[in-house]
Coordinates of C-alpha atoms in Angstrom, one line a residue:
Y1 CA 76.6 -71.0 -127.2
M2 CA 76.1 -72.2 -123.6
G3 CA 78.2 -75.4 -123.9
S4 CA 78.6 -77.1 -120.6
L5 CA 77.8 -74.1 -118.5
N6 CA 76.1 -75.0 -115.3
L7 CA 73.0 -72.8 -115.3
P8 CA 72.3 -72.7 -111.5
C9 CA 75.9 -71.7 -110.9
F10 CA 75.8 -69.2 -113.6
Y11 CA 72.7 -67.5 -112.2
L12 CA 74.2 -67.6 -108.7
Y13 CA 77.3 -65.9 -110.1
L14 CA 75.1 -63.2 -111.7
H15 CA 73.1 -62.8 -108.5
L16 CA 76.3 -62.4 -106.4
K17 CA 77.9 -60.0 -109.0
T18 CA 74.7 -57.9 -108.9
K19 CA 74.7 -57.9 -105.1
M20 CA 78.3 -56.8 -105.0
A21 CA 77.6 -54.0 -107.4
E22 CA 74.7 -52.8 -105.3
E23 CA 76.9 -53.0 -102.2
Q24 CA 79.6 -50.9 -103.9
K25 CA 77.1 -48.3 -104.8
R26 CA 75.9 -48.0 -101.2
M27 CA 79.3 -48.2 -99.6
P28 CA 81.8 -45.8 -101.3
Y29 CA 85.4 -46.5 -100.7
F30 CA 87.8 -43.7 -99.7
S31 CA 91.5 -44.3 -99.4
S32 CA 93.4 -42.9 -96.5
R33 CA 95.1 -40.6 -99.1
E34 CA 91.7 -39.2 -100.1
V35 CA 90.6 -38.7 -96.5
S36 CA 93.9 -36.9 -95.7
K37 CA 92.9 -34.2 -98.3
H38 CA 89.9 -33.2 -96.1
N39 CA 91.9 -31.7 -93.2
H40 CA 90.6 -28.3 -92.2
A41 CA 87.6 -26.6 -90.6
N42 CA 85.8 -26.0 -93.9
D43 CA 86.3 -29.6 -95.1
C44 CA 86.8 -32.0 -92.2
W45 CA 86.7 -35.7 -92.7
V46 CA 87.8 -38.4 -90.3
S47 CA 87.7 -42.2 -90.4
Y48 CA 87.1 -44.7 -87.7
F49 CA 86.4 -48.4 -87.7
G50 CA 86.6 -48.5 -91.5
K51 CA 84.1 -45.7 -92.3
V52 CA 84.6 -42.1 -93.4
Y53 CA 82.6 -39.3 -91.8
D54 CA 82.3 -35.7 -92.9
L55 CA 82.4 -33.7 -89.7
T56 CA 82.4 -30.3 -91.4
P57 CA 78.8 -29.5 -90.3
L58 CA 79.7 -30.5 -86.7
I59 CA 82.7 -28.2 -86.8
H60 CA 80.6 -25.3 -88.0
E61 CA 77.9 -25.9 -85.4
H62 CA 80.3 -26.1 -82.5
K63 CA 83.0 -23.6 -83.0
G64 CA 85.5 -23.2 -80.2
V65 CA 87.8 -25.3 -78.0
L66 CA 85.7 -28.5 -78.2
V67 CA 86.3 -28.9 -81.9
Q68 CA 90.1 -28.5 -81.6
P69 CA 90.9 -32.2 -81.0
I70 CA 88.7 -33.1 -84.0
L71 CA 90.5 -30.5 -86.2
Q72 CA 93.9 -31.7 -85.0
F73 CA 93.0 -35.1 -86.4
S74 CA 91.0 -34.0 -89.4
G75 CA 92.0 -36.0 -92.5
Q76 CA 93.1 -38.9 -90.3
D77 CA 91.8 -42.1 -88.7
I78 CA 90.6 -41.7 -85.1
S79 CA 89.7 -45.3 -84.3
H80 CA 92.2 -45.1 -81.4
W81 CA 89.8 -42.7 -79.7
F82 CA 87.2 -45.4 -79.3
D83 CA 86.8 -48.8 -77.7
S84 CA 86.7 -51.4 -80.5
K85 CA 84.0 -53.5 -78.7
T86 CA 81.6 -50.8 -77.6
R87 CA 82.5 -48.2 -80.3
E88 CA 82.1 -45.6 -77.5
P89 CA 84.9 -43.2 -76.5
K90 CA 87.6 -44.9 -74.5
T91 CA 87.5 -44.5 -70.8
Y92 CA 89.8 -44.8 -67.8
I93 CA 89.5 -44.7 -64.0
D94 CA 90.6 -41.3 -62.7
P95 CA 93.2 -42.2 -59.9
S96 CA 92.3 -39.2 -57.8
T97 CA 88.5 -39.8 -57.7
G98 CA 88.1 -43.5 -58.7
I99 CA 85.5 -42.4 -61.2
R100 CA 85.4 -43.7 -64.8
Q101 CA 86.1 -40.7 -67.2
P102 CA 86.3 -40.4 -70.9
Y103 CA 89.9 -40.7 -72.1
C104 CA 90.7 -37.6 -74.1
P105 CA 94.5 -37.2 -74.2
Y106 CA 94.1 -34.5 -77.0
G107 CA 91.5 -32.6 -75.0
R108 CA 87.7 -32.9 -74.5
Y109 CA 85.7 -32.8 -77.7
V110 CA 82.1 -32.2 -78.7
H111 CA 79.5 -34.3 -76.8
I112 CA 82.0 -35.5 -74.2
P113 CA 80.9 -34.4 -70.7
P114 CA 83.3 -32.4 -68.6
S115 CA 85.1 -34.2 -65.8
D116 CA 83.6 -32.0 -63.1
P117 CA 79.8 -31.8 -62.5
T118 CA 78.4 -28.7 -64.0
T119 CA 75.0 -27.4 -65.1
A120 CA 76.7 -25.7 -68.1
F121 CA 76.9 -29.0 -70.0
D122 CA 73.9 -29.4 -72.3
T123 CA 72.8 -33.0 -72.5
D124 CA 70.0 -32.3 -74.9
F125 CA 72.0 -32.8 -78.1
G126 CA 70.4 -36.0 -79.2
T127 CA 72.8 -38.6 -80.7
P128 CA 76.5 -38.0 -80.1
W129 CA 78.3 -37.5 -83.4
W130 CA 80.3 -40.8 -83.3
E131 CA 76.9 -42.7 -83.2
D132 CA 75.2 -40.6 -85.9
Q133 CA 75.0 -42.7 -89.1
K134 CA 74.5 -39.7 -91.4

């Protein structure tokens, strides 16, 4: 029995409900508690700007000192590392040189260039991990 059900509104409701279900399938939700369980080199998740990223493959690929800041914050939100407008790592002006530098208070991390010019920094890594949508 449909009674006084307004059919266009009913179909709009079904459409919106279906769209929301599709969106939930595409965008899994992880609580901060769930993320906090993934807090070591063999299972390293971080969140930033409301999304969760599994950085375990990055940690395994780049063993050494440059993964230490990431490991220190594994299982946590690292949004404070990034500018909320540009979504790039935060920067500051180095008072001794007057040059804009990446702000890395916990140490330089993977894909952040060193502060001094060097030929040892490989710029052929493609997309930095914080921009990679995988």
